[in-house]
Short mmCIF file of C-alpha atoms and ligand atoms in Angstrom, two decimals:
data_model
loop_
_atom_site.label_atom_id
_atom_site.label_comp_id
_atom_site.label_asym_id
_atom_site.label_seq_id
_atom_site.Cartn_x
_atom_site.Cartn_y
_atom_site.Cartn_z
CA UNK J 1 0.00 0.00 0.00
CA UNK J 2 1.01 3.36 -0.41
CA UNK J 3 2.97 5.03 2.36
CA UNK J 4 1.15 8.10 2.37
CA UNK J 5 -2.53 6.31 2.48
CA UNK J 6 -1.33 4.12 5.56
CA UNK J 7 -2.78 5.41 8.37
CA UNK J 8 -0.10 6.77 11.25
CA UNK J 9 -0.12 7.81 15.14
CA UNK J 10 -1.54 10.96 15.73
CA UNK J 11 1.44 11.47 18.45
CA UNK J 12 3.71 9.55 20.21
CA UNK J 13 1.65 9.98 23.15
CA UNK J 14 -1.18 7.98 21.37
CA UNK J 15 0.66 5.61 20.25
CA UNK J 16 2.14 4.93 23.48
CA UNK J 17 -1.09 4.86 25.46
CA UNK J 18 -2.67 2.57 22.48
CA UNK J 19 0.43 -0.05 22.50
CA UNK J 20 0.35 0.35 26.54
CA UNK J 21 -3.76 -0.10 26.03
CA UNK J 22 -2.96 -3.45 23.98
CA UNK J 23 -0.14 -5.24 26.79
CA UNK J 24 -2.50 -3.88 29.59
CA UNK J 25 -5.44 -6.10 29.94
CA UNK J 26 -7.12 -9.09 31.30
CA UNK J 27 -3.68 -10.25 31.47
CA UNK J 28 -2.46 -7.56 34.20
CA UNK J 29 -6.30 -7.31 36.02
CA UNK J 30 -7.53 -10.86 36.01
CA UNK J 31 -4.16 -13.26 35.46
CA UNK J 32 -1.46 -11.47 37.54
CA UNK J 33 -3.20 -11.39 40.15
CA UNK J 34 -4.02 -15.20 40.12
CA UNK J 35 -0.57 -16.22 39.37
CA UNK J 36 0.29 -13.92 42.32
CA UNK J 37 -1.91 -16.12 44.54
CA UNK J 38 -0.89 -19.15 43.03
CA UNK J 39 2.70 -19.11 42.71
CA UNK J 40 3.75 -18.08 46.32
CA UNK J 41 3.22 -14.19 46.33
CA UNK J 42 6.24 -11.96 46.50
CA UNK J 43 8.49 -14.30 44.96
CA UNK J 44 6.79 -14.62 41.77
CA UNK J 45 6.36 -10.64 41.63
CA UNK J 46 10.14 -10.29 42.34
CA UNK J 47 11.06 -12.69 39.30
CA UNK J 48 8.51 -11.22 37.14
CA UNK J 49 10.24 -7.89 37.55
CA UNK J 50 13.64 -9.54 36.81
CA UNK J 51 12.63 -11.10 33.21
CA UNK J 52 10.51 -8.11 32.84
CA UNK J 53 13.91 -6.25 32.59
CA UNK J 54 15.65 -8.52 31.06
CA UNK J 55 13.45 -9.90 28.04
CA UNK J 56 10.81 -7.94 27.93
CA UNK J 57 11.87 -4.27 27.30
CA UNK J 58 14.10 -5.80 24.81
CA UNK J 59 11.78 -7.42 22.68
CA UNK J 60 9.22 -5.04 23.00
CA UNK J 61 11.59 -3.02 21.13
CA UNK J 62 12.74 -5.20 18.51
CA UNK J 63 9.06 -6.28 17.51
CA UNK J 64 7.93 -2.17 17.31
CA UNK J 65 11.65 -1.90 14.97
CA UNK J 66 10.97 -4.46 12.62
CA UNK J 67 6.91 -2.82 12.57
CA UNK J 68 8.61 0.81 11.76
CA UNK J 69 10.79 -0.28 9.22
CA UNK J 70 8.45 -2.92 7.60
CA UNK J 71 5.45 -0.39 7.40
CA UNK J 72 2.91 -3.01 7.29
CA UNK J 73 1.53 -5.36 8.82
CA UNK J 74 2.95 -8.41 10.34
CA UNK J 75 3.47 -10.44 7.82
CA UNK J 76 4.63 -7.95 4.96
CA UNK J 77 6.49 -6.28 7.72
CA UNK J 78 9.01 -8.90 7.47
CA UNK J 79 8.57 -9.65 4.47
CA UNK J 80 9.42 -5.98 3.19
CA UNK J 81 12.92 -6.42 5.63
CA UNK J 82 13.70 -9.77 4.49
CA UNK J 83 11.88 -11.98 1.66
CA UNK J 84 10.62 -15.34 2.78
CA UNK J 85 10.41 -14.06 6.43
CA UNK J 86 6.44 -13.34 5.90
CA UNK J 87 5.66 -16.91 7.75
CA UNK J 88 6.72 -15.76 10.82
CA UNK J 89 4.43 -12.46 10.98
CA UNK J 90 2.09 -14.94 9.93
CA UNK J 91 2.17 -16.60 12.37
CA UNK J 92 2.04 -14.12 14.88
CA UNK J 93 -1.19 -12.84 13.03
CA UNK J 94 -2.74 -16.31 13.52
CA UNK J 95 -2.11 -16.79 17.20
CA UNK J 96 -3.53 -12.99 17.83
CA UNK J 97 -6.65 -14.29 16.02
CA UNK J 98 -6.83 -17.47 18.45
CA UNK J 99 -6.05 -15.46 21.07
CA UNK J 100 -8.76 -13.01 20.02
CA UNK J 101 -11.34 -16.12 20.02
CA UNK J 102 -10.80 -16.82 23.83
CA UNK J 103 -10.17 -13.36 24.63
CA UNK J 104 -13.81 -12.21 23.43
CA UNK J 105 -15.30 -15.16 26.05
CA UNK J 106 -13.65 -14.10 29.45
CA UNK J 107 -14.54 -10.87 28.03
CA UNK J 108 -18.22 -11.90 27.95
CA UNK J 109 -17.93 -12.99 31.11
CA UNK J 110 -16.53 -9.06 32.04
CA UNK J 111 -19.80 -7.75 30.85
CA UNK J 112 -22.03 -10.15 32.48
CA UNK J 113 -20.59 -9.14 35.87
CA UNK J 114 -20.64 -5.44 35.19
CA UNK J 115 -24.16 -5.20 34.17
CA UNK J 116 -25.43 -7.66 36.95
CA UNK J 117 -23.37 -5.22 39.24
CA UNK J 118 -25.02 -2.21 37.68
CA UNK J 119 -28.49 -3.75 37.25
CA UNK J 120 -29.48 -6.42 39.31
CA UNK J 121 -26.98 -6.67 42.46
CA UNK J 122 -23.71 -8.44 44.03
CA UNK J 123 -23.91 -12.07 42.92
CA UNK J 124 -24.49 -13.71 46.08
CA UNK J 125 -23.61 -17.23 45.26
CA UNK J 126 -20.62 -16.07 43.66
CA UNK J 127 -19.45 -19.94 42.81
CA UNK J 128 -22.84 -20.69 41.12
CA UNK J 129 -23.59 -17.60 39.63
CA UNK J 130 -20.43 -17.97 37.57
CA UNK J 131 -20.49 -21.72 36.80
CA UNK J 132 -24.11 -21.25 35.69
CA UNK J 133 -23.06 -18.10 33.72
CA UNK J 134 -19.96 -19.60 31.97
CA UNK J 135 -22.16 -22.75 31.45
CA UNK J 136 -25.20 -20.68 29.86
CA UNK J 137 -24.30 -21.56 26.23
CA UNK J 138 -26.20 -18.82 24.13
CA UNK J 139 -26.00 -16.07 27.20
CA UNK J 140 -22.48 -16.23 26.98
CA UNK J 141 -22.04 -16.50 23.40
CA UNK J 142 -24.15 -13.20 23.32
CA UNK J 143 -21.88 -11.45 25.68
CA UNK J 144 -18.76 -11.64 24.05
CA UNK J 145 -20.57 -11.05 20.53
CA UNK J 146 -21.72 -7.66 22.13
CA UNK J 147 -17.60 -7.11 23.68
CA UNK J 148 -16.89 -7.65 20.03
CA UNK J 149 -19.30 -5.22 18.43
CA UNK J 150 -18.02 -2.76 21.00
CA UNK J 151 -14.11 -3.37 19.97
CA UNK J 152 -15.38 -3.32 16.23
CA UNK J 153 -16.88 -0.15 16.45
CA UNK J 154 -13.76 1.60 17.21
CA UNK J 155 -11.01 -0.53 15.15
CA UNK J 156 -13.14 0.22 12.01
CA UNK J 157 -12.63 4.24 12.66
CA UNK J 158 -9.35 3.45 11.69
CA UNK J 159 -5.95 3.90 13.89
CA UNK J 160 -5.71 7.02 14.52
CA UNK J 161 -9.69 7.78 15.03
CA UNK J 162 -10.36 4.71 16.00
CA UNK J 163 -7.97 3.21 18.36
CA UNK J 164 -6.21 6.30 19.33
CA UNK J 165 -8.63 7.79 20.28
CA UNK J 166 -10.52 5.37 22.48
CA UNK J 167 -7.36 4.65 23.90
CA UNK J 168 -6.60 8.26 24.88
CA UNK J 169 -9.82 7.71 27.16
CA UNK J 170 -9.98 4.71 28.25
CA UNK J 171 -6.31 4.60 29.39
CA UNK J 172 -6.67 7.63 31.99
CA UNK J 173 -9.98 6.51 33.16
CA UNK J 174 -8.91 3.03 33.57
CA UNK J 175 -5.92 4.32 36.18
CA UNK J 176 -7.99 6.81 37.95
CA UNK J 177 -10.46 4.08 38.75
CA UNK J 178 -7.94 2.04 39.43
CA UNK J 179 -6.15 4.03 41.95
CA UNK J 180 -9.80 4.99 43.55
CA UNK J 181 -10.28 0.87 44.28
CA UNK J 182 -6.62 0.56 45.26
CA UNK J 183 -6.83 3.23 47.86
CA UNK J 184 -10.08 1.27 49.18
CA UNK J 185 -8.36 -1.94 49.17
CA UNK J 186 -5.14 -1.34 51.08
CA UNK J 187 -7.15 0.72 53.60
CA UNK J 188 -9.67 -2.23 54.23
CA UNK J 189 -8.58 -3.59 58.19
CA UNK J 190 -6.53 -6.79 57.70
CA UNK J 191 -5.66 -5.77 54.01
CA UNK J 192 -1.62 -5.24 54.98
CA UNK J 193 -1.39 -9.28 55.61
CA UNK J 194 -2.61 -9.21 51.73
CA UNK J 195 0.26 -6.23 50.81
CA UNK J 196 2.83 -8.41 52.84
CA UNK J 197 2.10 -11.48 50.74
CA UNK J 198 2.12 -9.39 47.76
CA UNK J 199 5.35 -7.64 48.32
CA UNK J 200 7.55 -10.12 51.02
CA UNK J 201 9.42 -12.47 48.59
CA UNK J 202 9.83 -15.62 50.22
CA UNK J 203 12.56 -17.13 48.09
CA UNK J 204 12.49 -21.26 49.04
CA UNK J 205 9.01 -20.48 46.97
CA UNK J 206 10.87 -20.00 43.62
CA UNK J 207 10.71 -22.73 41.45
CA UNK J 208 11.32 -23.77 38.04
CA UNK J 209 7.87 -23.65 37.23
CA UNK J 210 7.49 -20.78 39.24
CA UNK J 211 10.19 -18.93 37.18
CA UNK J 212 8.23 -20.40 33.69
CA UNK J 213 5.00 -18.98 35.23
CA UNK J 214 6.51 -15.79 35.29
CA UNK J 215 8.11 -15.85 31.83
CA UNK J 216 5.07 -16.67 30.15
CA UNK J 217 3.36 -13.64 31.51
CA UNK J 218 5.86 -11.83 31.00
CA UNK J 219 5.49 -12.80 27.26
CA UNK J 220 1.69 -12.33 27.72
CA UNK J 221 1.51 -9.12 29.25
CA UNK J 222 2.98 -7.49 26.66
CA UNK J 223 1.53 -8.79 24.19
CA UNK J 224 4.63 -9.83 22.33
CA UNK J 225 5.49 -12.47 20.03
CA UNK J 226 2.43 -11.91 17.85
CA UNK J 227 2.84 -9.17 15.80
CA UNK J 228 0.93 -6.64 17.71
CA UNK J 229 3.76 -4.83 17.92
CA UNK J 230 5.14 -4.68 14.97
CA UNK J 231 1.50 -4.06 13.34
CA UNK J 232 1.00 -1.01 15.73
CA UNK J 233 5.01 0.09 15.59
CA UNK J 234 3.90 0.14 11.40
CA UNK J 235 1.79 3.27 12.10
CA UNK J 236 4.58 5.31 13.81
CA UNK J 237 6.56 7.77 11.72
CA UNK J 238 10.14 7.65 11.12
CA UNK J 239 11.37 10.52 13.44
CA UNK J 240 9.63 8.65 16.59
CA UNK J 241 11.49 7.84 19.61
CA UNK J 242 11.53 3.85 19.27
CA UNK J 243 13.63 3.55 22.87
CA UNK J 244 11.27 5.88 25.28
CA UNK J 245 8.32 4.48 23.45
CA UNK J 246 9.32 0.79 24.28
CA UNK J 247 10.38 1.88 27.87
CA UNK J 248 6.64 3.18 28.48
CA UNK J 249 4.80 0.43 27.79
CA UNK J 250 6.47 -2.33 29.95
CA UNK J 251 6.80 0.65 32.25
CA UNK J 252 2.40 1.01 32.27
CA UNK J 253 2.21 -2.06 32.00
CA UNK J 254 3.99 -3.46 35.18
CA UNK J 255 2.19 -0.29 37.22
CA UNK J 256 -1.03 -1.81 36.04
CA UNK J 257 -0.44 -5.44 37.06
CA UNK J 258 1.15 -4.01 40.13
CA UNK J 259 -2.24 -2.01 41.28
CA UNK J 260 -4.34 -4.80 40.32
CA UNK J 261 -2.23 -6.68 42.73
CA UNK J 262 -3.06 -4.08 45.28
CA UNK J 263 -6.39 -4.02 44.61
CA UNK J 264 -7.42 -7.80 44.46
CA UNK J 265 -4.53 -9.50 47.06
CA UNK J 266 -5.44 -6.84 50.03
CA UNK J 267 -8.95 -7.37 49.38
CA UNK J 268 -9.15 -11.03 49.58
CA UNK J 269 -7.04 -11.03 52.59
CA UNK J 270 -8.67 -8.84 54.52
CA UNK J 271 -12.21 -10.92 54.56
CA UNK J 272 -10.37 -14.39 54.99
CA UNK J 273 -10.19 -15.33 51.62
CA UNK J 274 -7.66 -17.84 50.08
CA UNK J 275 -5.54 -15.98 47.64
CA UNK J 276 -5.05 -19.55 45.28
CA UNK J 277 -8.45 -20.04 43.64
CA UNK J 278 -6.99 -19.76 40.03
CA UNK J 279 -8.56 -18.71 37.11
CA UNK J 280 -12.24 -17.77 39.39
CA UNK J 281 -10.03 -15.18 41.84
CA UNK J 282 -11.88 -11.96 40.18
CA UNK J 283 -14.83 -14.21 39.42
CA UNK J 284 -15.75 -15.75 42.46
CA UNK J 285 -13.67 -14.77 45.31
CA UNK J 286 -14.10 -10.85 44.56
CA UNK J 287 -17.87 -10.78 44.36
CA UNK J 288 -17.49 -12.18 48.20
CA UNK J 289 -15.04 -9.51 48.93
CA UNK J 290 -17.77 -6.67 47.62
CA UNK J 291 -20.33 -8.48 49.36
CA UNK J 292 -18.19 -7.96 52.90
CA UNK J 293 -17.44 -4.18 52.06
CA UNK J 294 -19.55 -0.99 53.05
CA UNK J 295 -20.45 0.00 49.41
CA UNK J 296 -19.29 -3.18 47.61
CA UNK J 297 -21.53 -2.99 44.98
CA UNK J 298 -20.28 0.51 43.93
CA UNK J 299 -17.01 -0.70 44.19
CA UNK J 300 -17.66 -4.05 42.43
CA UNK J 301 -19.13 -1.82 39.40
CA UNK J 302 -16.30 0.57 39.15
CA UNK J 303 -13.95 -2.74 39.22
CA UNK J 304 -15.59 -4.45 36.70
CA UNK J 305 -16.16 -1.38 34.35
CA UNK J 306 -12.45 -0.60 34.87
CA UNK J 307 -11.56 -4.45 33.83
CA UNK J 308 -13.71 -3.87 30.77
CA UNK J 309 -11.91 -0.62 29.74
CA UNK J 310 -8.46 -2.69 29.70
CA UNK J 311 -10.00 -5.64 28.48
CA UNK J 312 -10.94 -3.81 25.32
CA UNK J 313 -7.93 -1.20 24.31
CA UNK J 314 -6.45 -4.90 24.00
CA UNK J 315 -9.31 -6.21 21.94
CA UNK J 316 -9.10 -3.59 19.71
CA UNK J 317 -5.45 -4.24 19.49
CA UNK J 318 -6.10 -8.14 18.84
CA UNK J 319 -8.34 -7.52 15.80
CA UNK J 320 -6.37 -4.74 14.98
CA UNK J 321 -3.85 -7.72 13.74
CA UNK J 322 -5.31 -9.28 11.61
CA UNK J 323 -7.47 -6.69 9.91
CA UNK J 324 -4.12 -4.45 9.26
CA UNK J 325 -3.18 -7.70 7.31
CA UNK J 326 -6.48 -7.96 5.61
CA UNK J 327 -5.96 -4.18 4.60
CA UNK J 328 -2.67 -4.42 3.31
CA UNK J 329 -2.04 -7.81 2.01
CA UNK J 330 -5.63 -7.78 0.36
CA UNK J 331 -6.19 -4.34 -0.40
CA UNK J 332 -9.65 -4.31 1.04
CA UNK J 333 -11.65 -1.75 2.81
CA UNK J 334 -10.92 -1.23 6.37
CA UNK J 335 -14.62 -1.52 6.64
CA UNK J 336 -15.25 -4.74 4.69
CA UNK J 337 -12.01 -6.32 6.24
CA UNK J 338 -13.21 -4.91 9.93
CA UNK J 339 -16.55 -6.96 9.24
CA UNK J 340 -15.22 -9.98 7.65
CA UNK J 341 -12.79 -10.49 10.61
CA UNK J 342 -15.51 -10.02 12.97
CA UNK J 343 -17.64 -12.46 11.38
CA UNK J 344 -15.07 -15.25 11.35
CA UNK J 345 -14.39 -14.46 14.76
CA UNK J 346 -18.10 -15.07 15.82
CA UNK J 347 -17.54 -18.47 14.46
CA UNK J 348 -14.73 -19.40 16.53
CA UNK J 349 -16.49 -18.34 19.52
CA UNK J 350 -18.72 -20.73 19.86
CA UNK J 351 -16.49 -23.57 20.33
CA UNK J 352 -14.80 -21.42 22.80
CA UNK J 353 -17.75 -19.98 24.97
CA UNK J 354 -19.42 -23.75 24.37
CA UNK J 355 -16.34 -25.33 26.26
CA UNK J 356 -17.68 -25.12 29.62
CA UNK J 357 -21.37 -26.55 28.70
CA UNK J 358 -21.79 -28.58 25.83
CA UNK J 359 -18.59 -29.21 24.76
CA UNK J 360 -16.77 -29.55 28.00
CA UNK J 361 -16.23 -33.19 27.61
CA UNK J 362 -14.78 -33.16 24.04
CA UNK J 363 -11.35 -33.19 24.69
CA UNK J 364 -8.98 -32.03 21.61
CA UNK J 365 -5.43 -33.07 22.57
CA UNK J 366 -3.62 -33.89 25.68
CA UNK J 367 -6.83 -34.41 27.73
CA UNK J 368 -7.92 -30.37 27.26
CA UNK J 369 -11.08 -28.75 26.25
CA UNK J 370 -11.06 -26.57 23.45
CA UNK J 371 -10.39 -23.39 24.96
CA UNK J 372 -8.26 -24.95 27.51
CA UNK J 373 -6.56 -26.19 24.41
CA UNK J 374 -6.23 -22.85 22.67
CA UNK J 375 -5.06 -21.28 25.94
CA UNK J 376 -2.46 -24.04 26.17
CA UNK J 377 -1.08 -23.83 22.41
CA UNK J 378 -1.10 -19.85 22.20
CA UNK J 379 0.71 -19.01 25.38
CA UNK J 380 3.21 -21.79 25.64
CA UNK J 381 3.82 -22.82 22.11
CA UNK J 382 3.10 -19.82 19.95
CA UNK J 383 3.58 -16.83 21.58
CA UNK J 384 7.73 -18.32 22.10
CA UNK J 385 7.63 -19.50 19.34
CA UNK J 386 7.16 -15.89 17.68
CA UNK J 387 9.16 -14.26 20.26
CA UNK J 388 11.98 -16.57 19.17
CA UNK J 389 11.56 -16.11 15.33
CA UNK J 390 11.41 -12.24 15.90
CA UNK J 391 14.99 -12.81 18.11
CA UNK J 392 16.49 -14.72 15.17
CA UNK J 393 15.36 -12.33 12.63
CA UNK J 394 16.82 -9.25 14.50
CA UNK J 395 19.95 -10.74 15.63
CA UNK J 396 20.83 -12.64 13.12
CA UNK J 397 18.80 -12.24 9.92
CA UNK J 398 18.18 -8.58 9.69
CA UNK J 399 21.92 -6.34 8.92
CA UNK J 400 22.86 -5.21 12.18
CA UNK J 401 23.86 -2.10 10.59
CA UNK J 402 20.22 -1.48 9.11
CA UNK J 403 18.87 -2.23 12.65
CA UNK J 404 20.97 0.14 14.69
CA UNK J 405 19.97 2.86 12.02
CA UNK J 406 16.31 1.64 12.67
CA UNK J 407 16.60 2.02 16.77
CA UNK J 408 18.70 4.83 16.94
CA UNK J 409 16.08 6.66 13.70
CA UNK J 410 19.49 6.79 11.74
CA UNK J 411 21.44 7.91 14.96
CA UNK J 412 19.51 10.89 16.22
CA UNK J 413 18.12 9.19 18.88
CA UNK J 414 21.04 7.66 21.70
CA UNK J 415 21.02 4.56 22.63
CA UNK J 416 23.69 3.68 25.40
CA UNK J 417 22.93 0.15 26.15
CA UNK J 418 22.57 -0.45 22.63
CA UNK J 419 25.75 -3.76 22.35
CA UNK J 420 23.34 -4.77 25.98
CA UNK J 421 20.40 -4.89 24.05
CA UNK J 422 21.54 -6.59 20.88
CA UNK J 423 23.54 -8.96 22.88
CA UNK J 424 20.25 -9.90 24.63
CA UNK J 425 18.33 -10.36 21.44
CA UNK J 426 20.74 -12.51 19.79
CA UNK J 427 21.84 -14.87 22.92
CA UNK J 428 20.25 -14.38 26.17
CA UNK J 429 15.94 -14.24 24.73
CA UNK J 430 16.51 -17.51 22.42
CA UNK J 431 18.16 -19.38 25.02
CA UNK J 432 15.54 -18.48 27.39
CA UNK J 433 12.44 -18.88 24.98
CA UNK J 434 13.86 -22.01 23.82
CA UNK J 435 13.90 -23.56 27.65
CA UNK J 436 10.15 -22.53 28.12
CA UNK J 437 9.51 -24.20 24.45
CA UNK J 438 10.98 -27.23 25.86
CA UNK J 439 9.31 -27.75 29.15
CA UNK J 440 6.12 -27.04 27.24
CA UNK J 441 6.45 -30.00 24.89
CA UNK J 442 7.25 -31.75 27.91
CA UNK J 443 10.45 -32.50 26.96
CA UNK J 444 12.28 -30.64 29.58
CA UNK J 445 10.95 -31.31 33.04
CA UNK J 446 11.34 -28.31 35.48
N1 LIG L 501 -1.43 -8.37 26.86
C1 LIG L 501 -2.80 -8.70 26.96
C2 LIG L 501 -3.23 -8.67 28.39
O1 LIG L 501 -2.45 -8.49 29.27
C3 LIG L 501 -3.10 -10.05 26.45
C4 LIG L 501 -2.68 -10.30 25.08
C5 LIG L 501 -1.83 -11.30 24.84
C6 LIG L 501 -3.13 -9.52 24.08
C7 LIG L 501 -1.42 -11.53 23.62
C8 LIG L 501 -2.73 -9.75 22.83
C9 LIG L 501 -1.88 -10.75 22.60
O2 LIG L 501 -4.37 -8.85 28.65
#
């Protein structure tokens, strides 16, 4: 496509909030938390912040490089660098759209909770209410179709009407709410036993899995190794600032997962709660929590509505993926590709959202349902998988002349930990993503 007809940023401020609207989601709100809980508190934070540092700024970088210099998306991004590279945007763009497929149903289940907050009251069985819901079939089918229409309405404005924009409002409100139910939460009585366990690493609790837990949210928090990235680093301009930009987002990101860690750890310690439910922490202990608090249904609203808000500048960035390759690869209409990606997606849902009713005994492979399944493949096959072709391609494929020009925007911009970085990209990344591929295929046992 054209240069000049490809849409671009607004500002760097946009595109910042927009990329940090993408890695913040129902991965810092809903999982971090859980993993928190479930992997032995402070230690898991602590070596979450480690590989945070050490992996993910770095690729976060690389992936929004090779999107700049491609200008396209995913998939002709590499290809424009390097010719035969296109299968590994490809690839990217097909694990955003399975992604996107389970994404839409815990989204569903978002909007069921914030409009029985807002309409009908705190769930009071908070166990049944959410096996019944998740079980409903057509209810919750409906529910993520509507989380779609909502994230399709604003990808088909286009990037910088469209996505910016919602994300240039959705991204304060989201942190002002989320400071307002922090501030609650840590002030609850009993809630510093919760900040304690949040905080106080106890290190005979790190483990190899532990440490592979925290990698693979690293990986999923910022929404790398699928060519999000790269498809949103597409729309920058040349002159940006690729180094501050990629510093911001990890740097949002990790606040985010860090409040929601305040928010849901105090809570649940402070009425008694176990912190190691899994999956059904927001789900099923939280709705007890807001039942126990003065005001807990207010709060319960504004925590749901804030969840939404995240849950959808990512959406948007999910089908954002695949359209941008509809767009360019196709030459169709942002409008007709905007549609037809929605309507395949509406497809896919309904094995997803059917997974915990009808389906839930039709296992796929190694004993899982299908979303369990698509969960599975995507986070610990795919997503490294990408991150480790993009690591390849940087380091080793792509001149490392051309790709210092690229990072440094043809040295006007410093970079002082540039030979850091690129040593990380080339040796210290694969190594690790190939040690997480392994123990996923089972055939390294941590
Ligand atoms: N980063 C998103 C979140 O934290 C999840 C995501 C993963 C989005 C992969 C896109 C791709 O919720």
């Amino acid at each position: 496509m054209d240069e000049k007809k490809r849409d671009n940023w607004g500002s760097s401020v946009g595109f910042i909030l927009a990329a940090a609207g993408s890695a913040i989601g129902l991965g810092n709100l809903w999982k971090f938390p859980y993993l928190v809980g479930k992997n032995g508190g402070g230690a898991f934070v602590l070596v979450y912040l480690i590989l945070l540092l050490v992996v993910g700024f770095s690729i976060t970088l690389a992936e929004i490089a090779v999107g700049r210099k491609g200008k396209s998306d995913a998939y002709g991004a590499y290809e424009n660098i390097k010719k035969g590279w296109g299968g590994a945007g490809f690839l990217g763009i097909l694990t955003s759209f399975l992604i996107s497929s389970y994404y839409f149903v815990i989204v569903g289940w978002v909007l069921k909770y914030l409009v029985q907050f807002a309409v009908v009251g705190i769930p009071h069985d908070s166990g049944q209410f959410f096996q019944g819901f998740i079980s409903s079939g057509a209810e919750s089918i409906g529910y993520s179709v509507v989380g779609l229409i909502i994230a399709g309405v604003i990808v088909i404005k286009g990037v910088s009407s469209g996505i910016e924009k919602a994300s240039k409002i959705m991204m304060p409100l989201l942190f002002i709410l989320m400071v307002i139910v922090a501030i609650r939460a840590v002030t609850l009585p009993g809630a510093m036993k919760g900040v304690e366990f949040f905080l106080k690493p106890d290190f005979s609790k790190i483990t190899g899995s532990v440490v592979l837990a925290a990698l693979g949210q690293v990986f999923f928090s910022l929404s790398l190794g699928m060519g999000i990235m790269i498809t949103y680093g597409s729309y920058l301009p040349k002159d940006s600032n690729l180094i501050k930009s990629s510093c911001m987002i990890p740097i949002l990101d990790t606040f985010i997962a860090l409040l929601a860690g305040f928010i849901v750890l105090p809570a649940v310690f402070a009425f008694g709660f176990e912190p190691t439910a899994g999956p059904g922490l927001i789900f099923i202990t939280l709705p007890k929590v807001f039942e126990a608090m003065v005001f807990g249904r207010f709060f319960g609203f504004i925590f749901f509505l804030l969840v939404f808000f995240a849950a959808t500048t990512t959406t948007i960035s999910l089908l954002e993926v695949s359209i941008s390759f509809v767009i360019d690869q196709f030459k169709i209409k942002r409008k007709y590709a905007t549609i037809g990606i929605m309507g395949v997606l509406a497809i896919v849902f309904i094995p997803n959202a059917l997974s915990f009713s009808t389906l839930e005994n039709v296992k796929i492979f190694f004993g899982l349902n299908f979303f369990d399944f698509l969960g599975y493949m995507t986070d610990n096959l795919f997503l490294p998988i990408g991150g480790l072709l993009l690591c390849i391609f940087v380091g080793y494929v792509w001149k490392k002349e051309d790709v210092i020009k690229e990072i440094t925007s043809e040295g006007k911009v410093k970079f002082s930990l540039l030979d850091i970085w690129f040593f990380g990209i080339r040796y210290i990344a694969p190594i690790i993503l190939v040690i997480i591929l392994l123990q996923a295929t089972g055939v390294l046992k941590i």
